[in-house]
Amino acid sequence: QVQLVESGGGLVQTGGSLRLSCTVSGRTFSIYPMGWFRQAPGKEREFVAAITGNGGRTNYASSVRGRFTISRDNAKNTVYLQMNSLKPEDTAVYYCAAGTTAWSWPSNAIHDFGSWGQGTQVTVSS
């Protein structure tokens, strides 16, 4: 059974930075894409960023491109989301997700991710 454990959320002021981490167990980590999604109160879950299994390709939502960076350390079975220049509209619960298809592209579609973490709260104060 695949398990994803996130950490790193918190409260930060506008313009600040946070780094989220997600450690995966229960599968061969390095061959599956990983993604980050977020869900704000009253809104649907939305794509933030994704990365291929080898880390060679990434995909970002337009709202975070240039401010957020997704990366992974396959030796540690961990994916990261570095968030800089945070804005109040970035406030949400952030979820780590594991792709369902090995060797695939970093999709932005929720249905391409089959395992999810419990979520970590990120709050950006104005």
Coordinates of C-alpha atoms in Angstrom, one line a residue:
Q1 CA 0.0 0.0 0.0
V2 CA 1.4 3.4 -1.0
Q3 CA 1.7 5.9 1.8
L4 CA 2.5 9.6 1.4
V5 CA 3.4 11.8 4.4
E6 CA 3.6 15.5 4.0
S7 CA 5.3 18.1 6.1
G8 CA 6.4 21.7 6.0
G9 CA 3.1 23.7 6.0
G10 CA 2.5 26.7 8.3
L11 CA 1.8 30.4 8.6
V12 CA 3.9 32.9 6.6
Q13 CA 3.6 36.5 5.7
T14 CA 3.0 37.8 2.1
G15 CA 6.3 37.5 0.3
G16 CA 7.6 34.8 2.5
S17 CA 8.7 31.2 1.6
L18 CA 7.9 27.7 2.7
R19 CA 9.2 24.3 1.6
L20 CA 6.8 21.3 1.6
S21 CA 8.1 17.8 1.7
C22 CA 6.4 14.5 0.9
T23 CA 7.9 11.1 1.7
V24 CA 6.5 8.1 -0.1
S25 CA 6.7 4.4 1.0
G26 CA 5.2 1.2 -0.4
R27 CA 6.2 1.4 -4.0
T28 CA 9.2 2.0 -6.3
F29 CA 9.4 5.8 -6.0
S30 CA 11.7 6.7 -8.8
I31 CA 9.6 5.6 -11.8
Y32 CA 6.4 7.4 -11.0
P33 CA 5.6 11.1 -11.5
M34 CA 4.6 13.1 -8.4
G35 CA 2.4 16.1 -8.1
W36 CA 1.2 18.8 -5.7
F37 CA -2.3 20.0 -5.6
R38 CA -4.1 22.4 -3.4
Q39 CA -7.6 23.1 -2.1
A40 CA -8.8 26.4 -0.7
P41 CA -12.0 26.7 1.4
G42 CA -15.1 26.5 -0.8
K43 CA -13.0 25.7 -3.9
E44 CA -12.2 22.6 -5.9
R45 CA -8.9 20.9 -5.6
E46 CA -6.5 22.4 -8.2
F47 CA -3.2 21.4 -9.8
V48 CA 0.0 23.2 -8.6
A49 CA 3.0 21.3 -10.0
A50 CA 4.2 17.9 -11.1
I51 CA 7.5 16.2 -11.9
T52 CA 8.6 13.1 -13.8
G53 CA 10.0 10.1 -12.1
N54 CA 13.6 11.0 -12.9
G55 CA 13.0 14.7 -12.2
G56 CA 13.8 15.7 -15.8
R57 CA 10.6 17.4 -16.6
T58 CA 8.3 19.5 -14.6
N59 CA 4.9 21.1 -15.1
Y60 CA 3.4 24.1 -13.3
A61 CA 0.1 25.9 -13.0
S62 CA 0.3 29.4 -14.5
S63 CA -0.6 30.9 -11.1
V64 CA 2.6 29.6 -9.5
R65 CA 5.1 29.4 -12.4
G66 CA 8.2 31.4 -11.5
R67 CA 7.5 31.3 -7.8
F68 CA 7.2 27.6 -6.9
T69 CA 9.7 24.9 -7.7
I70 CA 9.0 21.2 -7.5
S71 CA 11.9 18.8 -7.1
R72 CA 12.6 15.3 -5.9
D73 CA 15.3 13.2 -4.2
N74 CA 14.8 9.6 -5.3
A75 CA 17.4 8.3 -2.8
K76 CA 15.1 9.6 -0.1
N77 CA 11.8 8.8 -1.7
T78 CA 10.8 12.4 -1.2
V79 CA 9.3 15.2 -3.3
Y80 CA 9.5 18.8 -2.4
L81 CA 7.7 22.0 -3.2
Q82 CA 9.7 25.2 -2.7
M83 CA 7.3 28.1 -2.5
N84 CA 8.6 31.7 -2.8
S85 CA 7.0 35.1 -3.0
L86 CA 3.9 33.7 -1.4
K87 CA 0.6 35.5 -1.7
P88 CA -2.6 35.4 0.3
E89 CA -4.3 33.6 -2.6
D90 CA -1.8 30.7 -2.1
T91 CA -3.6 29.9 1.2
A92 CA -4.9 26.3 1.0
V93 CA -4.4 22.8 2.1
Y94 CA -1.6 21.3 -0.1
Y95 CA -1.7 17.7 -1.1
C96 CA 1.0 15.5 -2.4
A97 CA 0.0 12.9 -5.0
A98 CA 1.6 9.9 -6.6
G99 CA 1.1 9.2 -10.3
T100 CA -0.6 6.0 -11.4
T101 CA 1.4 5.3 -14.5
A102 CA 5.1 4.6 -14.4
W103 CA 7.4 6.5 -16.8
S104 CA 4.6 9.0 -17.6
W105 CA 4.6 12.7 -18.2
P106 CA 3.9 15.1 -15.3
S107 CA 0.2 15.4 -15.8
N108 CA -1.9 18.2 -14.4
A109 CA -5.0 16.0 -14.1
I110 CA -6.3 14.8 -10.8
H111 CA -7.4 11.4 -12.3
D112 CA -3.8 10.6 -13.2
F113 CA -2.8 10.5 -9.5
G114 CA -4.0 7.5 -7.5
S115 CA -2.5 8.0 -4.0
W116 CA -2.7 11.1 -1.9
G117 CA -1.3 12.4 1.3
Q118 CA -3.3 13.8 4.2
G119 CA -2.6 17.4 3.3
T120 CA -0.8 20.2 5.0
Q121 CA -2.1 23.7 5.7
V122 CA -0.4 26.7 4.2
T123 CA -1.7 30.1 5.3
V124 CA -0.3 33.3 3.9
S125 CA -1.2 36.5 5.8
S126 CA -1.5 39.8 4.2

